[in-house]
């Protein structure tokens, strides 16, 4: 899979994409992530990416030309399955969305800034708009990092033990069961006996039961989607 991220702040993407599972997935060749500085696609000395909005509102708007140039250059090189714009008014991101994006070959993620992009970008160049939640961020970079992380970790081979990702919260519309590690007792607080029993059938039944119990208690809305 290949993910191209377009941003005015490429430095902001370095750390979130440079560690742990994402770094390993890149090193293993499971995913290629390319970060493009939108200012490299400007044609003036000041490398302008924004301008005043028509209509005289406060704030700045990202110009269409550099975005158009950057997306077109990428599209000349390969076919893209989705060209995504991160936006608070987009489709709300969730595990199902991450699962389906992880099956694609090539995607672009465009990060907005300021008041957002010239609306013609969204009308003519973008194929999907994603929000990571009902709140407003200063820029799309953190949203792009969230989307990228959630996609890459479920690409087969990215996590050492592949079955681990399948038991995560939201897969199957269930919250994950509780997990514990050594010591078996700390401050008098004990790990449930069944997990120490070595009886894998019992353990699996316990995990299923507690997953359902927790989901009923904390996120009953998920059970309706099963
Ligand atoms: N004026 C815009 C918000 C601009 S915030 C509005 O009211 O809709 C600046 C940029 O941050 C946006 O263009 C978008 O790319 C990104 N962003 C902000 N909140 C986001 C969210 N919840 N999910 C995804 N991207 C977001």
mmCIF file of C-alpha atoms and ligand atoms in Angstrom:
data_model
loop_
_atom_site.group_PDB
_atom_site.id
_atom_site.type_symbol
_atom_site.label_atom_id
_atom_site.label_comp_id
_atom_site.label_asym_id
_atom_site.label_seq_id
_atom_site.Cartn_x
_atom_site.Cartn_y
_atom_site.Cartn_z
ATOM 1 C CA UNK A 1 0.000 0.000 0.000
ATOM 2 C CA UNK A 2 1.094 3.573 -0.637
ATOM 3 C CA UNK A 3 -0.110 6.624 1.309
ATOM 4 C CA UNK A 4 0.721 10.149 0.074
ATOM 5 C CA UNK A 5 0.129 12.925 2.590
ATOM 6 C CA UNK A 6 -0.049 16.538 1.400
ATOM 7 C CA UNK A 7 0.602 19.167 4.058
ATOM 8 C CA UNK A 8 1.993 22.641 4.723
ATOM 9 C CA UNK A 9 3.666 21.260 7.863
ATOM 10 C CA UNK A 10 5.612 18.138 6.854
ATOM 11 C CA UNK A 11 7.681 18.280 10.075
ATOM 12 C CA UNK A 12 4.514 17.628 12.062
ATOM 13 C CA UNK A 13 4.125 14.240 10.382
ATOM 14 C CA UNK A 14 7.638 12.982 11.145
ATOM 15 C CA UNK A 15 7.246 11.788 14.711
ATOM 16 C CA UNK A 16 3.812 10.135 14.508
ATOM 17 C CA UNK A 17 4.883 8.173 11.425
ATOM 18 C CA UNK A 18 8.445 7.446 12.526
ATOM 19 C CA UNK A 19 7.982 4.960 15.367
ATOM 20 C CA UNK A 20 6.622 1.621 16.477
ATOM 21 C CA UNK A 21 4.258 -0.351 14.227
ATOM 22 C CA UNK A 22 4.208 2.213 11.387
ATOM 23 C CA UNK A 23 7.975 2.403 11.250
ATOM 24 C CA UNK A 24 8.251 -1.396 11.224
ATOM 25 C CA UNK A 25 5.583 -1.712 8.520
ATOM 26 C CA UNK A 26 7.513 0.768 6.345
ATOM 27 C CA UNK A 27 10.795 -1.051 6.966
ATOM 28 C CA UNK A 28 9.170 -4.382 6.067
ATOM 29 C CA UNK A 29 7.951 -2.849 2.793
ATOM 30 C CA UNK A 30 4.265 -3.357 3.721
ATOM 31 C CA UNK A 31 3.511 0.324 3.242
ATOM 32 C CA UNK A 32 5.173 3.351 1.649
ATOM 33 C CA UNK A 33 4.332 6.704 3.188
ATOM 34 C CA UNK A 34 5.330 9.863 1.305
ATOM 35 C CA UNK A 35 4.862 13.300 2.825
ATOM 36 C CA UNK A 36 4.679 16.204 0.364
ATOM 37 C CA UNK A 37 5.267 19.817 1.302
ATOM 38 C CA UNK A 38 2.541 21.813 -0.425
ATOM 39 C CA UNK A 39 4.885 24.799 -0.652
ATOM 40 C CA UNK A 40 6.983 22.823 -3.176
ATOM 41 C CA UNK A 41 4.033 23.164 -5.561
ATOM 42 C CA UNK A 42 3.764 26.957 -5.455
ATOM 43 C CA UNK A 43 5.077 29.185 -8.254
ATOM 44 C CA UNK A 44 5.951 32.398 -6.405
ATOM 45 C CA UNK A 45 9.056 33.320 -4.402
ATOM 46 C CA UNK A 46 7.145 33.516 -1.147
ATOM 47 C CA UNK A 47 5.743 30.004 -1.676
ATOM 48 C CA UNK A 48 2.228 31.175 -0.903
ATOM 49 C CA UNK A 49 -0.302 28.480 -0.083
ATOM 50 C CA UNK A 50 -3.116 30.643 1.309
ATOM 51 C CA UNK A 51 -5.035 33.817 0.489
ATOM 52 C CA UNK A 52 -7.870 35.998 1.813
ATOM 53 C CA UNK A 53 -11.366 34.571 1.432
ATOM 54 C CA UNK A 54 -13.750 36.050 -1.123
ATOM 55 C CA UNK A 55 -16.593 37.728 0.731
ATOM 56 C CA UNK A 56 -14.328 39.328 3.285
ATOM 57 C CA UNK A 57 -14.542 36.902 6.216
ATOM 58 C CA UNK A 58 -11.783 36.614 8.825
ATOM 59 C CA UNK A 59 -9.072 33.965 8.349
ATOM 60 C CA UNK A 60 -7.190 32.570 5.361
ATOM 61 C CA UNK A 61 -8.115 29.933 2.801
ATOM 62 C CA UNK A 62 -5.806 27.388 1.170
ATOM 63 C CA UNK A 63 -5.369 28.145 -2.517
ATOM 64 C CA UNK A 64 -6.434 25.656 -5.166
ATOM 65 C CA UNK A 65 -3.441 25.904 -7.558
ATOM 66 C CA UNK A 66 -0.682 24.267 -5.412
ATOM 67 C CA UNK A 67 -3.099 21.526 -4.310
ATOM 68 C CA UNK A 68 -4.160 20.910 -7.914
ATOM 69 C CA UNK A 69 -0.516 20.729 -9.060
ATOM 70 C CA UNK A 70 0.489 18.330 -6.312
ATOM 71 C CA UNK A 71 -2.496 15.984 -6.739
ATOM 72 C CA UNK A 72 -2.136 16.020 -10.533
ATOM 73 C CA UNK A 73 1.543 15.166 -10.388
ATOM 74 C CA UNK A 74 0.791 12.197 -8.125
ATOM 75 C CA UNK A 75 -2.109 11.088 -10.338
ATOM 76 C CA UNK A 76 0.135 11.166 -13.412
ATOM 77 C CA UNK A 77 2.433 8.690 -11.671
ATOM 78 C CA UNK A 78 -0.173 6.169 -10.501
ATOM 79 C CA UNK A 79 -3.889 5.551 -10.016
ATOM 80 C CA UNK A 80 -5.324 6.565 -6.642
ATOM 81 C CA UNK A 81 -8.251 4.666 -5.120
ATOM 82 C CA UNK A 82 -9.208 7.560 -2.850
ATOM 83 C CA UNK A 83 -8.186 11.212 -2.519
ATOM 84 C CA UNK A 84 -9.120 12.072 1.041
ATOM 85 C CA UNK A 85 -9.580 15.492 2.616
ATOM 86 C CA UNK A 86 -9.494 15.676 6.413
ATOM 87 C CA UNK A 87 -12.394 17.846 7.516
ATOM 88 C CA UNK A 88 -14.511 18.240 10.666
ATOM 89 C CA UNK A 89 -17.650 18.040 8.508
ATOM 90 C CA UNK A 90 -16.556 14.819 6.766
ATOM 91 C CA UNK A 91 -17.757 11.261 7.295
ATOM 92 C CA UNK A 92 -16.960 10.226 10.862
ATOM 93 C CA UNK A 93 -13.935 7.925 10.915
ATOM 94 C CA UNK A 94 -14.310 4.519 12.572
ATOM 95 C CA UNK A 95 -12.836 1.004 12.524
ATOM 96 C CA UNK A 96 -14.941 -0.111 9.525
ATOM 97 C CA UNK A 97 -13.625 2.864 7.571
ATOM 98 C CA UNK A 98 -10.029 2.009 8.598
ATOM 99 C CA UNK A 99 -10.582 -1.635 7.599
ATOM 100 C CA UNK A 100 -11.815 -0.730 4.127
ATOM 101 C CA UNK A 101 -9.101 1.886 3.509
ATOM 102 C CA UNK A 102 -6.427 -0.653 4.513
ATOM 103 C CA UNK A 103 -7.478 -2.831 1.551
ATOM 104 C CA UNK A 104 -6.696 -0.101 -0.996
ATOM 105 C CA UNK A 105 -3.550 0.184 -3.090
ATOM 106 C CA UNK A 106 -2.883 3.948 -3.212
ATOM 107 C CA UNK A 107 -4.451 6.817 -1.312
ATOM 108 C CA UNK A 108 -3.790 10.530 -0.917
ATOM 109 C CA UNK A 109 -4.595 12.389 2.307
ATOM 110 C CA UNK A 110 -4.810 16.169 2.007
ATOM 111 C CA UNK A 111 -4.416 18.067 5.283
ATOM 112 C CA UNK A 112 -6.287 21.342 5.543
ATOM 113 C CA UNK A 113 -5.139 24.407 7.472
ATOM 114 C CA UNK A 114 -6.383 27.898 8.311
ATOM 115 C CA UNK A 115 -10.104 28.092 7.433
ATOM 116 C CA UNK A 116 -9.746 25.057 5.187
ATOM 117 C CA UNK A 117 -9.276 24.644 1.428
ATOM 118 C CA UNK A 118 -10.902 26.557 -1.428
ATOM 119 C CA UNK A 119 -14.195 24.687 -1.792
ATOM 120 C CA UNK A 120 -13.479 23.873 -5.452
ATOM 121 C CA UNK A 121 -10.802 21.450 -4.221
ATOM 122 C CA UNK A 122 -13.497 19.530 -2.394
ATOM 123 C CA UNK A 123 -15.917 19.731 -5.311
ATOM 124 C CA UNK A 124 -13.527 18.614 -8.039
ATOM 125 C CA UNK A 125 -10.420 16.885 -6.670
ATOM 126 C CA UNK A 126 -11.448 15.060 -3.501
ATOM 127 C CA UNK A 127 -13.199 11.659 -3.511
ATOM 128 C CA UNK A 128 -13.738 11.222 0.257
ATOM 129 C CA UNK A 129 -13.911 13.538 3.275
ATOM 130 C CA UNK A 130 -13.086 12.207 6.723
ATOM 131 C CA UNK A 131 -13.547 13.705 10.185
ATOM 132 C CA UNK A 132 -11.853 12.116 13.188
ATOM 133 C CA UNK A 133 -14.462 13.514 15.588
ATOM 134 C CA UNK A 134 -16.806 16.362 16.410
ATOM 135 C CA UNK A 135 -14.209 18.959 17.390
ATOM 136 C CA UNK A 136 -12.038 21.336 15.380
ATOM 137 C CA UNK A 137 -8.261 20.894 15.091
ATOM 138 C CA UNK A 138 -5.833 23.562 13.884
ATOM 139 C CA UNK A 139 -4.805 21.422 10.935
ATOM 140 C CA UNK A 140 -5.407 18.081 9.253
ATOM 141 C CA UNK A 141 -1.970 16.649 10.136
ATOM 142 C CA UNK A 142 -2.990 14.993 13.392
ATOM 143 C CA UNK A 143 -6.110 13.640 11.703
ATOM 144 C CA UNK A 144 -3.956 12.268 8.849
ATOM 145 C CA UNK A 145 -1.656 10.659 11.430
ATOM 146 C CA UNK A 146 -4.653 9.058 13.192
ATOM 147 C CA UNK A 147 -6.055 7.746 9.907
ATOM 148 C CA UNK A 148 -2.658 6.461 8.737
ATOM 149 C CA UNK A 149 -1.881 4.759 12.053
ATOM 150 C CA UNK A 150 -5.228 2.975 12.203
ATOM 151 C CA UNK A 151 -4.915 1.784 8.591
ATOM 152 C CA UNK A 152 -1.305 0.633 8.741
ATOM 153 C CA UNK A 153 -1.554 -1.381 11.972
ATOM 154 C CA UNK A 154 -4.159 -3.700 10.416
ATOM 155 C CA UNK A 155 -2.242 -4.413 7.204
ATOM 156 C CA UNK A 156 -1.397 -8.135 7.478
ATOM 157 C CA UNK A 157 2.133 -8.487 8.834
ATOM 158 C CA UNK A 158 2.282 -5.045 10.480
ATOM 159 C CA UNK A 159 1.570 -6.361 13.973
ATOM 160 C CA UNK A 160 3.762 -9.280 15.052
ATOM 161 C CA UNK A 161 0.823 -11.434 16.135
ATOM 162 C CA UNK A 162 -1.826 -10.818 13.487
ATOM 163 C CA UNK A 163 -4.681 -12.242 15.530
ATOM 164 C CA UNK A 164 -4.013 -9.470 18.066
ATOM 165 C CA UNK A 165 -5.550 -6.768 15.838
ATOM 166 C CA UNK A 166 -8.666 -8.895 15.335
ATOM 167 C CA UNK A 167 -9.450 -8.925 19.063
ATOM 168 C CA UNK A 168 -9.115 -5.150 19.401
ATOM 169 C CA UNK A 169 -12.026 -2.973 20.404
ATOM 170 C CA UNK A 170 -14.517 -2.232 17.559
ATOM 171 C CA UNK A 171 -13.600 -5.281 15.466
ATOM 172 C CA UNK A 172 -16.912 -7.227 15.531
ATOM 173 C CA UNK A 173 -18.497 -4.136 17.140
ATOM 174 C CA UNK A 174 -17.366 -5.253 20.590
ATOM 175 C CA UNK A 175 -15.112 -3.592 23.140
ATOM 176 C CA UNK A 176 -11.985 -5.600 23.914
ATOM 177 C CA UNK A 177 -11.962 -7.788 27.044
ATOM 178 C CA UNK A 178 -9.711 -6.659 29.956
ATOM 179 C CA UNK A 179 -6.036 -7.655 29.770
ATOM 180 C CA UNK A 180 -3.572 -8.307 32.615
ATOM 181 C CA UNK A 181 0.107 -9.168 32.974
ATOM 182 C CA UNK A 182 2.467 -10.212 35.804
ATOM 183 C CA UNK A 183 2.432 -10.058 38.765
ATOM 184 C CA UNK A 184 -0.704 -12.155 39.295
ATOM 185 C CA UNK A 185 -1.284 -10.251 42.534
ATOM 186 C CA UNK A 186 -0.347 -6.637 43.310
ATOM 187 C CA UNK A 187 -1.358 -4.796 46.501
ATOM 188 C CA UNK A 188 -3.859 -7.595 47.061
ATOM 189 C CA UNK A 189 -5.475 -6.885 43.637
ATOM 190 C CA UNK A 190 -5.811 -10.191 41.843
ATOM 191 C CA UNK A 191 -5.919 -11.180 38.193
ATOM 192 C CA UNK A 192 -9.089 -13.250 37.485
ATOM 193 C CA UNK A 193 -8.360 -16.924 38.310
ATOM 194 C CA UNK A 194 -9.555 -18.179 34.944
ATOM 195 C CA UNK A 195 -6.698 -16.385 33.135
ATOM 196 C CA UNK A 196 -4.175 -18.314 35.233
ATOM 197 C CA UNK A 197 -5.960 -21.659 34.731
ATOM 198 C CA UNK A 198 -4.284 -22.622 31.453
ATOM 199 C CA UNK A 199 -7.731 -23.789 30.221
ATOM 200 C CA UNK A 200 -7.904 -22.018 26.850
ATOM 201 C CA UNK A 201 -11.534 -22.896 26.214
ATOM 202 C CA UNK A 202 -12.570 -21.377 29.553
ATOM 203 C CA UNK A 203 -10.331 -18.341 28.921
ATOM 204 C CA UNK A 204 -11.846 -17.729 25.535
ATOM 205 C CA UNK A 205 -15.405 -18.034 26.964
ATOM 206 C CA UNK A 206 -14.478 -15.571 29.742
ATOM 207 C CA UNK A 207 -13.044 -13.125 27.205
ATOM 208 C CA UNK A 208 -16.166 -13.329 25.090
ATOM 209 C CA UNK A 209 -18.448 -12.870 28.103
ATOM 210 C CA UNK A 210 -16.536 -9.894 29.516
ATOM 211 C CA UNK A 211 -16.299 -8.280 26.073
ATOM 212 C CA UNK A 212 -20.102 -8.465 25.749
ATOM 213 C CA UNK A 213 -20.638 -7.281 29.354
ATOM 214 C CA UNK A 214 -18.356 -4.273 28.893
ATOM 215 C CA UNK A 215 -19.973 -3.393 25.559
ATOM 216 C CA UNK A 216 -23.488 -3.603 27.081
ATOM 217 C CA UNK A 217 -22.391 -1.327 29.906
ATOM 218 C CA UNK A 218 -20.198 1.203 28.064
ATOM 219 C CA UNK A 219 -21.267 1.173 24.400
ATOM 220 C CA UNK A 220 -24.694 -0.484 24.007
ATOM 221 C CA UNK A 221 -25.023 1.269 20.614
ATOM 222 C CA UNK A 222 -22.366 -1.085 19.178
ATOM 223 C CA UNK A 223 -24.356 -4.226 19.968
ATOM 224 C CA UNK A 224 -27.201 -2.991 17.755
ATOM 225 C CA UNK A 225 -24.801 -2.998 14.778
ATOM 226 C CA UNK A 226 -23.848 -6.703 15.203
HETATM 227 N N1 LIG B 1 -13.197 26.385 9.163
HETATM 228 C C1 LIG B 1 -13.255 24.961 9.149
HETATM 229 C C2 LIG B 1 -12.272 24.348 10.136
HETATM 230 C C3 LIG B 1 -10.870 24.556 9.747
HETATM 231 S S1 LIG B 1 -9.793 23.744 10.840
HETATM 232 C C4 LIG B 1 -14.658 24.526 9.534
HETATM 233 O O1 LIG B 1 -15.318 25.228 10.272
HETATM 234 O O2 LIG B 1 -15.063 23.415 9.110
HETATM 235 C C5 LIG B 1 -8.370 23.558 9.823
HETATM 236 C C6 LIG B 1 -8.188 22.196 9.202
HETATM 237 O O3 LIG B 1 -7.994 21.224 10.200
HETATM 238 C C7 LIG B 1 -9.333 21.682 8.367
HETATM 239 O O4 LIG B 1 -9.260 22.171 7.063
HETATM 240 C C8 LIG B 1 -9.138 20.185 8.408
HETATM 241 O O5 LIG B 1 -8.226 19.731 7.405
HETATM 242 C C9 LIG B 1 -8.485 19.975 9.765
HETATM 243 N N2 LIG B 1 -9.441 19.482 10.776
HETATM 244 C C10 LIG B 1 -9.957 20.211 11.782
HETATM 245 N N3 LIG B 1 -10.776 19.473 12.540
HETATM 246 C C11 LIG B 1 -10.774 18.224 12.013
HETATM 247 C C12 LIG B 1 -11.435 17.006 12.356
HETATM 248 N N4 LIG B 1 -12.270 16.922 13.382
HETATM 249 N N5 LIG B 1 -11.188 15.913 11.589
HETATM 250 C C13 LIG B 1 -10.368 15.990 10.522
HETATM 251 N N6 LIG B 1 -9.709 17.128 10.150
HETATM 252 C C14 LIG B 1 -9.911 18.236 10.890
#
